Coordinates of C-alpha atoms and ligand atoms in Angstrom, one line a residue:
M1 CA -8.3 -14.6 27.4
V2 CA -6.9 -16.3 24.4
L3 CA -9.2 -19.0 23.0
K4 CA -7.4 -22.1 22.0
Q5 CA -9.2 -22.9 18.8
K6 CA -9.2 -26.3 17.3
R7 CA -9.0 -27.2 13.6
V8 CA -12.4 -28.2 12.2
F9 CA -11.1 -31.7 11.6
W10 CA -10.4 -32.2 15.3
Q11 CA -13.8 -30.7 16.1
I12 CA -15.8 -33.2 14.1
F13 CA -13.6 -36.3 13.8
P14 CA -13.5 -37.4 17.5
L15 CA -17.2 -36.6 17.8
I16 CA -18.3 -38.6 14.8
L17 CA -15.9 -41.4 15.7
A18 CA -17.2 -41.5 19.3
I19 CA -20.8 -41.6 18.2
I20 CA -20.0 -44.5 15.7
L21 CA -18.0 -46.4 18.3
I22 CA -20.7 -46.0 21.0
S23 CA -23.3 -47.2 18.4
I24 CA -21.2 -50.2 17.5
A25 CA -20.5 -51.0 21.1
L26 CA -24.2 -50.8 21.9
V27 CA -25.2 -53.0 19.0
S28 CA -22.5 -55.5 19.9
W29 CA -23.5 -55.5 23.5
Y30 CA -27.2 -55.9 22.6
G31 CA -26.4 -58.7 20.1
S32 CA -24.3 -60.5 22.7
R33 CA -27.0 -60.1 25.3
S34 CA -29.7 -61.4 22.9
V35 CA -27.7 -64.5 22.0
D36 CA -27.1 -65.1 25.8
T37 CA -30.8 -64.7 26.5
F38 CA -31.7 -66.9 23.6
Y39 CA -29.4 -69.7 24.7
I40 CA -30.6 -69.6 28.3
E41 CA -34.2 -69.6 27.2
E42 CA -33.7 -72.5 24.8
S43 CA -31.8 -74.5 27.5
G44 CA -34.5 -73.7 30.1
I45 CA -37.2 -75.1 27.7
D46 CA -35.0 -78.1 27.1
L47 CA -34.7 -78.8 30.8
E48 CA -38.4 -78.3 31.2
N49 CA -39.1 -80.8 28.4
R50 CA -36.8 -83.3 30.0
A51 CA -38.5 -82.8 33.4
N52 CA -41.9 -83.5 31.7
L53 CA -40.4 -86.6 30.2
I54 CA -39.4 -88.2 33.5
S55 CA -42.2 -86.7 35.6
D56 CA -44.6 -89.7 35.1
H57 CA -42.0 -92.2 36.4
V58 CA -41.0 -90.0 39.3
L59 CA -44.7 -89.5 40.2
E60 CA -45.1 -93.3 40.1
L61 CA -42.3 -93.9 42.5
L62 CA -43.5 -91.1 44.8
N63 CA -47.0 -92.5 44.8
A64 CA -45.5 -95.9 45.7
E65 CA -43.5 -94.1 48.3
D66 CA -40.5 -95.9 47.1
I67 CA -37.9 -93.3 48.0
E68 CA -35.0 -95.6 47.6
S69 CA -35.8 -96.3 44.0
L70 CA -36.5 -92.7 43.5
R71 CA -33.1 -91.8 44.7
A72 CA -31.5 -94.4 42.6
Y73 CA -33.5 -93.3 39.6
C74 CA -32.4 -89.7 40.1
I75 CA -28.8 -90.7 40.3
D76 CA -28.8 -93.0 37.3
S77 CA -30.9 -90.9 34.9
G78 CA -29.2 -87.6 36.1
R79 CA -25.8 -89.0 35.4
A80 CA -26.9 -90.5 32.2
S81 CA -28.3 -87.2 30.9
A82 CA -25.6 -85.0 32.6
T83 CA -28.5 -83.3 34.4
R84 CA -28.9 -82.9 38.1
I85 CA -32.3 -84.1 39.1
T86 CA -33.7 -83.0 42.5
I87 CA -37.1 -84.0 44.0
V88 CA -38.4 -81.6 46.7
A89 CA -41.3 -82.3 49.0
P90 CA -43.8 -79.5 49.7
S91 CA -42.0 -78.9 53.0
G92 CA -38.9 -78.0 51.2
T93 CA -37.2 -81.2 52.2
V94 CA -35.1 -82.7 49.4
L95 CA -36.3 -86.2 48.7
A96 CA -33.8 -87.2 46.1
D97 CA -30.8 -85.6 44.3
T98 CA -28.4 -86.8 41.6
N99 CA -25.3 -85.2 43.1
E100 CA -25.8 -84.9 46.8
N101 CA -27.1 -86.9 49.7
P102 CA -30.6 -85.5 50.2
D103 CA -30.3 -86.0 54.0
T104 CA -27.5 -83.5 54.2
M105 CA -29.1 -81.0 51.9
D106 CA -30.8 -77.8 53.4
N107 CA -34.4 -76.9 52.9
H108 CA -35.1 -75.9 49.2
R109 CA -38.5 -74.4 49.6
S110 CA -37.2 -70.9 49.2
R111 CA -35.5 -71.5 46.0
P112 CA -37.3 -69.2 43.4
E113 CA -37.9 -71.9 40.8
I114 CA -39.2 -74.4 43.4
D115 CA -41.4 -71.7 45.0
E116 CA -42.9 -70.9 41.7
A117 CA -43.5 -74.6 40.9
F118 CA -45.3 -75.1 44.2
D119 CA -47.5 -72.3 43.0
G120 CA -48.5 -74.6 40.2
V121 CA -46.5 -73.2 37.3
P122 CA -43.1 -74.2 36.0
G123 CA -40.3 -72.1 37.6
R124 CA -37.0 -71.2 36.2
S125 CA -33.9 -69.6 37.6
L126 CA -30.4 -68.8 36.6
R127 CA -28.0 -68.2 39.4
F128 CA -24.6 -68.9 40.8
S129 CA -24.5 -72.0 42.8
N130 CA -22.4 -71.6 46.0
T131 CA -22.5 -75.4 46.4
L132 CA -21.0 -76.1 43.0
G133 CA -19.1 -72.9 42.5
E134 CA -20.6 -72.2 39.0
R135 CA -23.5 -70.6 37.2
M136 CA -26.5 -73.0 37.1
L137 CA -29.8 -73.1 35.2
Y138 CA -32.7 -74.5 37.1
S139 CA -36.1 -75.6 35.8
A140 CA -38.8 -76.9 38.1
I141 CA -42.2 -78.4 37.5
P142 CA -44.9 -79.4 40.0
L143 CA -45.9 -83.0 40.4
I144 CA -49.6 -83.5 40.9
A145 CA -50.7 -86.3 43.2
D146 CA -53.3 -87.8 40.8
G147 CA -50.9 -88.0 38.1
T148 CA -52.4 -85.1 36.2
H149 CA -49.9 -83.6 34.0
W150 CA -49.2 -80.2 35.4
R151 CA -50.2 -78.6 32.1
A152 CA -53.7 -80.0 32.5
K153 CA -53.6 -79.4 36.2
D154 CA -56.9 -79.9 38.0
E155 CA -57.7 -77.2 40.4
S156 CA -58.3 -79.8 43.0
G157 CA -55.0 -81.6 42.3
T158 CA -52.5 -81.6 45.1
I159 CA -48.8 -80.9 44.4
I160 CA -47.0 -83.6 46.2
A161 CA -43.6 -82.6 45.1
V162 CA -41.5 -80.6 42.7
L163 CA -39.3 -82.0 40.1
R164 CA -36.3 -79.8 39.4
L165 CA -33.7 -80.3 36.8
S166 CA -30.6 -78.3 36.7
M167 CA -27.5 -78.0 34.6
P168 CA -24.4 -75.9 34.7
V169 CA -24.3 -73.2 32.0
T170 CA -20.6 -73.6 31.6
A171 CA -21.1 -75.1 28.2
I172 CA -23.5 -72.3 27.2
D173 CA -21.0 -69.8 28.6
T174 CA -18.2 -71.4 26.6
A175 CA -20.4 -71.3 23.4
L176 CA -21.4 -67.7 24.3
R177 CA -17.8 -66.7 24.8
T178 CA -17.0 -68.1 21.3
I179 CA -19.9 -66.1 19.8
N180 CA -18.9 -63.0 21.8
R181 CA -15.4 -63.4 20.5
K182 CA -16.7 -63.4 17.0
I183 CA -18.9 -60.5 17.7
L184 CA -15.9 -58.7 19.2
G185 CA -13.9 -59.5 16.1
G186 CA -16.7 -58.2 13.9
T187 CA -16.9 -55.1 16.1
A188 CA -13.2 -54.5 15.9
L189 CA -13.4 -54.7 12.1
A190 CA -16.4 -52.4 12.1
V191 CA -14.5 -50.0 14.4
F192 CA -11.6 -50.1 12.0
A193 CA -13.8 -49.5 9.0
A194 CA -15.7 -46.8 10.9
F195 CA -12.4 -45.1 11.8
I196 CA -11.2 -45.1 8.2
V197 CA -14.6 -43.9 6.8
T198 CA -14.9 -41.2 9.5
L199 CA -11.4 -40.1 8.8
L200 CA -12.0 -39.8 5.1
V201 CA -15.4 -38.1 5.5
C202 CA -13.9 -35.6 8.0
K203 CA -11.0 -34.9 5.8
N204 CA -13.3 -34.3 2.9
I205 CA -15.2 -31.8 5.0
S206 CA -12.2 -30.1 6.6
R207 CA -9.8 -30.0 3.6
P208 CA -11.7 -27.5 1.5
L209 CA -12.2 -25.4 4.6
E210 CA -8.4 -25.5 5.3
D211 CA -7.7 -24.7 1.7
M212 CA -10.0 -21.8 1.9
T213 CA -8.4 -20.6 5.1
R214 CA -5.0 -20.7 3.6
T215 CA -6.1 -18.8 0.5
A216 CA -8.0 -16.3 2.6
E217 CA -4.9 -15.8 4.7
R218 CA -3.0 -15.0 1.5
Y219 CA -5.7 -12.5 0.6
S220 CA -5.3 -10.9 4.0
Q221 CA -1.6 -10.4 3.3
G222 CA -2.4 -8.7 0.0
D223 CA -1.6 -11.7 -2.3
F224 CA -4.5 -12.1 -4.7
S225 CA -2.6 -14.2 -7.2
Q226 CA -4.5 -17.4 -6.3
R227 CA -8.1 -18.4 -6.6
M228 CA -10.0 -21.2 -4.8
L229 CA -10.2 -24.2 -7.2
I230 CA -12.4 -26.3 -4.9
T231 CA -15.5 -25.0 -6.7
Q232 CA -14.5 -27.3 -9.6
K233 CA -14.3 -30.5 -7.5
K234 CA -17.3 -32.8 -7.6
T235 CA -16.9 -33.8 -3.9
T236 CA -17.2 -30.2 -2.8
S237 CA -20.5 -29.5 -1.0
L238 CA -22.9 -26.8 -2.2
E239 CA -22.3 -24.5 0.8
V240 CA -18.5 -24.7 0.6
A241 CA -18.6 -24.2 -3.2
T242 CA -20.9 -21.1 -2.7
L243 CA -18.6 -19.8 0.0
A244 CA -15.5 -20.3 -2.2
T245 CA -17.2 -18.6 -5.2
A246 CA -18.1 -15.7 -3.0
L247 CA -14.5 -15.5 -1.7
N248 CA -13.1 -15.7 -5.2
R249 CA -15.5 -12.9 -6.3
M250 CA -14.5 -10.8 -3.3
A251 CA -10.8 -11.4 -4.1
D252 CA -11.4 -10.3 -7.7
Q253 CA -13.0 -7.1 -6.5
L254 CA -10.4 -6.4 -3.9
D255 CA -7.6 -7.0 -6.4
E256 CA -9.3 -4.6 -8.8
K257 CA -9.8 -2.0 -6.1
I258 CA -6.3 -2.3 -4.8
K259 CA -4.8 -2.0 -8.3
T260 CA -7.0 1.1 -8.8
I261 CA -5.8 2.6 -5.5
I262 CA -2.1 1.8 -6.3
N263 CA -2.5 3.4 -9.7
Q264 CA -4.1 6.5 -8.2
R265 CA -1.4 6.6 -5.5
N266 CA 1.3 6.3 -8.2
Q267 CA -0.3 9.1 -10.2
L268 CA -0.5 11.2 -7.1
E269 CA 3.1 10.3 -6.2
T270 CA 4.2 11.3 -9.7
V271 CA 2.3 14.6 -9.5
F272 CA 3.7 15.1 -6.0
S273 CA 7.3 14.4 -6.9
S274 CA 7.2 16.3 -10.2
M275 CA 5.8 19.4 -8.6
T276 CA 8.1 22.4 -8.8
E277 CA 6.6 23.6 -5.5
A278 CA 8.2 22.1 -2.4
V279 CA 5.6 20.2 -0.3
I280 CA 6.0 19.0 3.2
A281 CA 3.3 17.1 5.2
V282 CA 3.8 16.9 8.9
S283 CA 1.8 15.0 11.6
L284 CA 0.4 16.5 14.8
D285 CA 3.6 15.6 16.6
E286 CA 5.6 17.4 13.9
N287 CA 7.0 14.3 12.2
I288 CA 7.5 14.5 8.5
V289 CA 4.8 12.3 6.9
S290 CA 5.7 13.1 3.4
I291 CA 8.1 15.3 1.5
N292 CA 8.5 15.7 -2.2
A293 CA 11.6 15.8 -4.3
A294 CA 11.5 19.6 -4.7
A295 CA 11.4 20.1 -0.9
A296 CA 14.2 17.6 -0.3
R297 CA 16.3 19.5 -2.9
L298 CA 15.5 22.8 -1.4
F299 CA 16.5 21.9 2.1
G300 CA 19.4 19.7 0.9
I301 CA 18.1 16.5 2.6
E302 CA 17.5 12.9 1.6
K303 CA 13.8 12.3 0.9
Q304 CA 13.8 8.7 2.2
T305 CA 15.7 9.4 5.5
A306 CA 13.7 12.5 6.2
Q307 CA 10.4 10.7 6.2
G308 CA 9.2 9.9 9.7
C309 CA 11.8 12.2 11.4
L310 CA 11.0 15.2 13.5
V311 CA 11.0 18.2 11.3
Q312 CA 13.2 20.1 13.7
E313 CA 15.9 17.4 13.4
V314 CA 16.0 17.4 9.6
I315 CA 15.3 21.0 8.6
R316 CA 17.2 23.7 10.5
N317 CA 15.0 26.8 9.9
I318 CA 13.5 28.5 12.8
D319 CA 10.9 30.4 10.7
L320 CA 9.7 27.2 9.1
H321 CA 9.3 25.6 12.6
K322 CA 7.3 28.7 13.7
Q323 CA 5.0 28.4 10.7
I324 CA 4.5 24.7 11.4
H325 CA 3.7 25.5 15.1
R326 CA 1.3 28.2 14.0
I327 CA -0.7 26.0 11.6
L328 CA -0.8 23.1 14.0
G329 CA -1.8 25.4 16.8
T330 CA -4.5 27.5 15.1
G331 CA -5.6 25.2 12.3
E332 CA -6.2 28.3 10.1
S333 CA -4.6 28.4 6.7
F334 CA -2.2 31.3 6.0
E335 CA 0.3 32.6 3.6
D336 CA 3.7 33.8 4.6
E337 CA 7.3 34.1 3.5
L338 CA 10.5 32.4 4.3
V339 CA 14.1 33.2 3.4
L340 CA 16.7 30.4 3.1
A341 CA 20.3 31.2 3.3
H342 CA 22.0 29.5 0.3
Q343 CA 25.6 29.6 -0.9
N344 CA 24.5 31.3 -4.1
G345 CA 22.5 34.0 -2.2
S346 CA 19.2 34.0 -0.4
I347 CA 16.3 32.0 -1.6
F348 CA 12.9 33.6 -1.1
L349 CA 10.0 31.3 -0.5
Q350 CA 6.3 32.0 -0.4
T351 CA 4.7 29.6 2.0
H352 CA 1.1 28.4 2.0
A353 CA 0.1 26.4 5.1
V354 CA -3.1 24.4 5.5
S355 CA -4.4 21.8 8.0
L356 CA -4.4 18.2 6.9
L357 CA -7.8 16.7 7.7
S358 CA -8.9 13.1 8.0
G359 CA -11.9 11.6 6.2
E360 CA -14.0 12.4 9.4
G361 CA -12.8 16.0 9.3
A362 CA -10.4 15.8 12.3
T363 CA -7.0 17.5 12.0
I364 CA -4.2 15.0 11.5
G365 CA -1.4 17.3 10.6
A366 CA -0.4 20.2 8.4
L367 CA 0.7 20.7 4.8
L368 CA 3.2 23.4 3.7
V369 CA 3.6 24.3 0.1
L370 CA 6.7 26.4 -0.5
N371 CA 7.0 28.3 -3.8
D372 CA 10.4 29.6 -4.8
V373 CA 9.8 33.3 -5.7
T374 CA 13.5 34.3 -5.8
R375 CA 13.4 35.1 -9.5
L376 CA 10.2 37.0 -9.1
R377 CA 11.8 39.0 -6.3
R378 CA 14.9 39.7 -8.4
L379 CA 12.6 40.8 -11.2
E380 CA 10.7 43.1 -8.8
T381 CA 14.0 44.5 -7.5
M382 CA 15.2 45.0 -11.1
R383 CA 11.9 46.7 -12.0
S384 CA 12.0 49.0 -9.0
D385 CA 15.7 49.7 -9.7
F386 CA 14.9 50.4 -13.3
V387 CA 12.1 52.8 -12.3
A388 CA 14.4 54.5 -9.8
N389 CA 17.1 54.7 -12.5
V390 CA 14.7 56.1 -15.2
S391 CA 13.4 58.6 -12.7
H392 CA 16.9 59.6 -11.8
E393 CA 18.0 59.9 -15.5
L394 CA 14.9 61.9 -16.3
R395 CA 15.1 64.1 -13.3
T396 CA 18.7 65.3 -14.0
P397 CA 17.9 67.1 -17.4
I398 CA 14.5 68.2 -16.1
T399 CA 16.1 69.8 -13.0
S400 CA 18.5 71.7 -15.1
I401 CA 15.8 72.8 -17.6
R402 CA 13.7 73.9 -14.7
G403 CA 16.7 75.8 -13.1
Y404 CA 17.5 77.6 -16.3
V405 CA 13.8 78.5 -17.1
E406 CA 13.4 79.8 -13.5
T407 CA 16.6 81.9 -13.9
L408 CA 15.3 83.3 -17.2
L409 CA 11.9 84.1 -15.5
D410 CA 13.8 85.7 -12.6
G411 CA 15.2 88.3 -15.0
A412 CA 17.9 86.7 -17.0
I413 CA 15.6 86.9 -20.0
D414 CA 16.3 90.6 -20.1
D415 CA 20.0 90.0 -20.8
R416 CA 19.9 88.7 -24.4
D417 CA 23.3 86.9 -24.4
D418 CA 22.6 85.1 -21.1
A419 CA 19.1 84.3 -22.3
L420 CA 20.4 82.8 -25.5
Q421 CA 23.0 80.7 -23.7
F422 CA 20.4 79.5 -21.2
L423 CA 17.9 78.6 -23.9
E424 CA 20.6 76.6 -25.8
I425 CA 21.3 74.6 -22.6
V426 CA 17.6 74.0 -22.2
L427 CA 17.5 72.8 -25.8
I428 CA 20.4 70.4 -25.2
K429 CA 18.8 69.1 -22.0
S430 CA 15.5 68.5 -23.7
E431 CA 17.3 66.7 -26.6
Q432 CA 18.9 64.5 -23.9
L433 CA 15.5 63.9 -22.4
S434 CA 14.1 63.0 -25.8
E435 CA 17.0 60.6 -26.4
I436 CA 16.4 58.8 -23.1
I437 CA 12.7 58.5 -23.9
D438 CA 13.5 57.3 -27.5
D439 CA 15.9 54.7 -26.2
L440 CA 13.5 53.5 -23.5
L441 CA 10.8 53.2 -26.1
A442 CA 13.1 51.4 -28.5
L443 CA 14.1 49.0 -25.7
S444 CA 10.6 48.3 -24.6
K445 CA 9.5 47.8 -28.3
I446 CA 12.3 45.2 -28.8
E447 CA 11.4 43.4 -25.6
K448 CA 7.7 43.4 -26.6
D449 CA 8.3 42.3 -30.2
V450 CA 10.6 39.5 -29.0
S451 CA 8.2 38.3 -26.3
E452 CA 5.3 38.4 -28.8
G453 CA 7.4 36.8 -31.6
E454 CA 6.8 39.8 -33.9
V455 CA 10.4 40.2 -35.0
D456 CA 10.8 39.2 -38.7
F457 CA 14.0 37.6 -39.9
E458 CA 15.1 37.4 -43.5
H459 CA 18.0 35.8 -45.2
Q460 CA 20.0 38.9 -46.2
Q461 CA 23.3 40.1 -47.4
L462 CA 25.2 41.5 -44.4
L463 CA 27.4 44.1 -46.3
P464 CA 24.6 46.7 -47.0
V465 CA 23.4 46.5 -43.4
L466 CA 26.8 47.4 -42.1
E467 CA 27.3 50.1 -44.8
R468 CA 24.1 51.8 -43.7
A469 CA 25.2 51.7 -40.1
V470 CA 28.5 53.2 -41.0
Q471 CA 26.7 55.9 -43.1
N472 CA 24.5 56.8 -40.1
C473 CA 27.6 57.5 -38.0
Q474 CA 29.7 59.0 -40.7
K475 CA 28.7 62.6 -39.9
R476 CA 29.8 62.3 -36.3
A477 CA 33.0 60.5 -37.3
T478 CA 33.9 63.2 -39.8
G479 CA 33.1 65.8 -37.1
K480 CA 36.0 64.2 -35.1
N481 CA 38.1 63.6 -38.1
M482 CA 37.8 59.9 -37.6
K483 CA 37.9 57.2 -40.2
I484 CA 35.6 54.2 -40.2
N485 CA 37.1 51.1 -41.9
L486 CA 34.6 48.6 -43.1
A487 CA 35.7 45.1 -44.1
C488 CA 32.9 42.6 -45.0
E489 CA 32.7 40.0 -47.8
P490 CA 29.8 40.6 -50.0
S491 CA 29.2 36.8 -50.0
L492 CA 28.1 36.9 -46.3
Y493 CA 24.4 36.2 -45.9
L494 CA 22.5 35.8 -42.7
S495 CA 19.1 35.4 -41.3
I496 CA 18.5 38.8 -39.7
N497 CA 16.2 41.7 -39.0
E498 CA 18.1 44.3 -40.9
T499 CA 16.6 47.4 -39.1
L500 CA 17.4 46.0 -35.7
L501 CA 20.9 44.8 -36.6
E502 CA 21.7 48.1 -38.3
H503 CA 20.5 49.8 -35.1
A504 CA 22.8 47.6 -32.9
V505 CA 25.9 48.1 -35.1
A506 CA 25.2 51.9 -35.3
N507 CA 25.0 52.0 -31.5
L508 CA 28.3 50.3 -31.1
L509 CA 29.9 52.5 -33.8
N510 CA 28.5 55.6 -32.1
N511 CA 30.1 54.5 -28.8
A512 CA 33.3 53.8 -30.5
I513 CA 33.3 57.3 -32.0
T514 CA 32.1 58.9 -28.7
Y515 CA 34.8 57.2 -26.5
S516 CA 37.7 57.8 -28.9
E517 CA 39.9 60.8 -29.3
K518 CA 39.9 62.9 -32.5
D519 CA 41.7 61.6 -35.6
E520 CA 41.5 58.0 -34.5
S521 CA 40.0 55.3 -36.6
V522 CA 37.3 52.6 -36.0
D523 CA 37.3 49.2 -37.7
V524 CA 34.1 47.3 -38.5
R525 CA 34.9 43.8 -39.6
A526 CA 32.7 40.8 -40.4
D527 CA 34.1 37.3 -40.7
R528 CA 32.8 33.8 -41.1
E529 CA 34.2 31.3 -38.6
E530 CA 33.8 27.7 -37.9
I531 CA 33.6 26.5 -34.3
D532 CA 32.9 22.8 -33.5
G533 CA 31.5 22.2 -37.0
Q534 CA 29.0 25.1 -36.7
Y535 CA 29.4 28.3 -38.8
Y536 CA 29.2 31.7 -37.2
V537 CA 29.5 35.3 -38.4
S538 CA 31.3 37.6 -36.1
I539 CA 30.9 41.4 -36.5
R540 CA 33.7 43.3 -34.6
I541 CA 33.7 47.0 -33.8
I542 CA 37.2 47.9 -32.8
D543 CA 38.3 51.3 -31.5
R544 CA 41.4 52.8 -30.1
G545 CA 39.7 55.0 -27.6
I546 CA 39.7 55.4 -23.9
G547 CA 38.9 51.7 -23.2
I548 CA 37.0 50.3 -20.2
A549 CA 38.4 49.2 -16.8
Q550 CA 38.0 45.4 -16.2
E551 CA 35.7 45.8 -13.2
H552 CA 33.0 47.4 -15.4
L553 CA 33.0 44.8 -18.1
P554 CA 30.6 42.3 -16.4
R555 CA 27.9 44.9 -15.9
L556 CA 28.4 47.0 -19.0
F557 CA 25.3 45.7 -20.8
E558 CA 22.9 46.6 -17.9
R559 CA 20.5 49.4 -18.4
F560 CA 21.9 52.8 -17.3
Y561 CA 25.2 51.4 -16.4
R562 CA 28.1 53.7 -17.1
S563 CA 31.8 53.0 -16.6
D564 CA 32.8 56.6 -16.3
K565 CA 29.9 58.8 -15.0
A566 CA 31.7 62.2 -15.2
R567 CA 32.9 61.7 -18.8
N568 CA 29.5 60.3 -19.7
R569 CA 27.7 63.3 -18.5
Q570 CA 30.0 65.3 -20.7
N571 CA 29.4 63.0 -23.6
G572 CA 25.6 63.0 -23.0
G573 CA 24.9 59.3 -23.5
T574 CA 21.7 57.7 -22.2
G575 CA 23.3 54.5 -20.7
L576 CA 20.8 52.4 -22.6
G577 CA 22.7 51.9 -25.9
L578 CA 24.4 48.6 -24.9
A579 CA 21.3 47.2 -23.3
I580 CA 19.5 47.8 -26.6
V581 CA 22.4 46.1 -28.5
K582 CA 22.2 43.1 -26.1
H583 CA 18.4 42.7 -26.6
I584 CA 18.7 43.0 -30.4
I585 CA 21.4 40.4 -30.6
Q586 CA 19.6 38.0 -28.2
A587 CA 16.5 38.4 -30.4
H588 CA 18.8 37.0 -33.2
G589 CA 19.8 34.1 -31.0
G590 CA 23.4 35.5 -30.9
T591 CA 25.8 36.9 -28.3
V592 CA 27.6 40.1 -27.8
E593 CA 30.8 40.4 -25.8
V594 CA 33.3 43.0 -25.0
S595 CA 37.0 43.0 -24.5
S596 CA 38.9 46.1 -23.5
T597 CA 42.0 47.5 -22.1
Y598 CA 41.7 50.7 -20.2
G599 CA 43.4 53.5 -22.1
E600 CA 44.0 51.4 -25.2
G601 CA 40.6 50.8 -26.8
S602 CA 37.7 48.4 -26.9
E603 CA 36.4 45.6 -29.1
F604 CA 32.8 44.6 -29.2
I605 CA 32.1 41.3 -30.9
I606 CA 28.6 40.3 -32.2
T607 CA 28.4 36.5 -32.9
L608 CA 25.5 35.2 -35.0
K609 CA 24.8 31.7 -36.3
S610 CA 25.3 31.2 -40.0
S611 CA 23.9 28.5 -42.1
Ligands
ADP1 P1 25.9 55.6 -23.3 O1 24.8 56.1 -24.0 O2 26.2 56.2 -22.0 O3 27.1 55.4 -24.2 P2 25.9 52.8 -23.5 O4 25.0 51.7 -22.9 O5 26.0 52.8 -24.9 O6 25.5 54.1 -22.9 O7 27.3 52.5 -22.9 C1 27.4 52.2 -21.5 C2 28.7 52.7 -21.0 O8 29.8 51.8 -21.5 C3 29.1 54.0 -21.4 O9 28.6 54.9 -20.5 C4 30.6 54.0 -21.4 O10 31.0 54.3 -20.1 C5 30.9 52.5 -21.7 N1 31.3 52.3 -23.2 C6 30.5 51.9 -24.1 N2 31.2 51.8 -25.3 C7 32.5 52.2 -25.1 C8 33.6 52.3 -25.8 N3 33.7 52.0 -27.1 N4 34.8 52.7 -25.2 C9 34.7 53.0 -23.9 N5 33.7 52.9 -23.1 C10 32.5 52.5 -23.7

């Protein structure tokens, strides 16, 4: 049932007004009644006095039994004084009357005022006269036979008649009506004044309450910008002012608390949205309660539109749905994995699912945190590939060493020529092993030094570094009757680690010699170039050897990658030289590139920043 509640004004205003109106009405009625009674009383006394005045003469006429004169007297003096005079015998018979013929009048013994007067006391009555058709006031006094005035009535005195005087109260009524009219006018004025005063008083009581109600409603809608000012008004009552002060204080505290909550929420929101992990919160009915920017990006959806939607409608991944079912079903946290098909390859996600609990500890949904572990996975794959490659590279020479040693042990050692040949092969294979291990150690040292920031760079002249690299390879070049042409301005200075750079250039020069036919030449050239206002130094190692097919170029700098496996085996390379070069140049903040035409030669270009 809906209660129809009234405004406080309408609760108190009619009530107070009614009380005041009833009070005024009662006072007016009582005043009017009092005046009426007073007038009647006074008129009654007046009539009685007049009766006393004429009682002696009437008694005289009665004693003389002169009824005729009595009747004449009653008529004359009654008319003269506008008062009706009636003389009634103890039997009730009317002896004389001013207005009527006594013979035609009925017995008056039972009239209350006459009855009282026959009892020896003056009687008075106010009643409506049917005979005259108006309200009449009667006053009767007893007439004692011996002439004793009734006031000093002797016990033994005989009442021989009753003298009654009466008059219409029309005049009194008229006067009373005038007075009542005035009272009514005063009452109306009082009512009007009471109405205005009550209205003002009620307004004064209700207005602050209404103001407070309005402000409190604003508070309930979260608007704390206003405060109740009624506390500063003089007319405000103590209770209302105390209530308003309490409400103001409450609003201050609420405002403060809400601001704190909003700040905390914003901070959480910032943390939530700047997290690299994807986070999805779902309700028990699998609706998305919250999703952060990383998750929206990962699943290619709009954060705003996804919120509130069923997770199955927005994210199409069966495994994710299964994981949500699982956490909602069991409530037990778990870690799992998820693979997302993406145009650039699969994305591997590590998922962590937990139940969302309410303040009371009841499950209200689930939270999934998804961590992109694709890079980690690739690194793991690279690491395991690397281990497999290293094992493979090491196993090949070891297998041959083992084979030849076993052959020697099986008897080949007895044949000196075979034994020498086998032992030479064993030596070559162990040198290969040693080279691979040296290269692996060199590679890992560069990686370690770079990651730990232990590579020292100095501003150095480039020419001596290149000269030493050429010198290192000179013996092999001369062995193949090859010429190395070095062209580098002595003025070129760079911030470099000379040992590492020499190592890199020597590696490239070695390859150029290895993968070229006899009598060819190799060029080593260093130039200063300007690209987009920035100066660079390029070091080019150009050969006219076998070249590299285009399909191999993108992977050439990977560890153990070889473009021509058969020839490589023959040349005995480790497959790590270019990977070492790449790491050294990267440590210098530079780049290394290759361009080659199969069968015509190759060009390796190292580009380093120059100041
Ligand atoms: P390797 O020790 O086998 O030479 P590298 O990492 O130095 O290993 O070279 C990787 C592969 O690149 C080589 O096996 C070879 O096939 C190719 N390569 C490198 N330099 C040249 C070059 N100057 N001419 C032709 N092929 C080359």
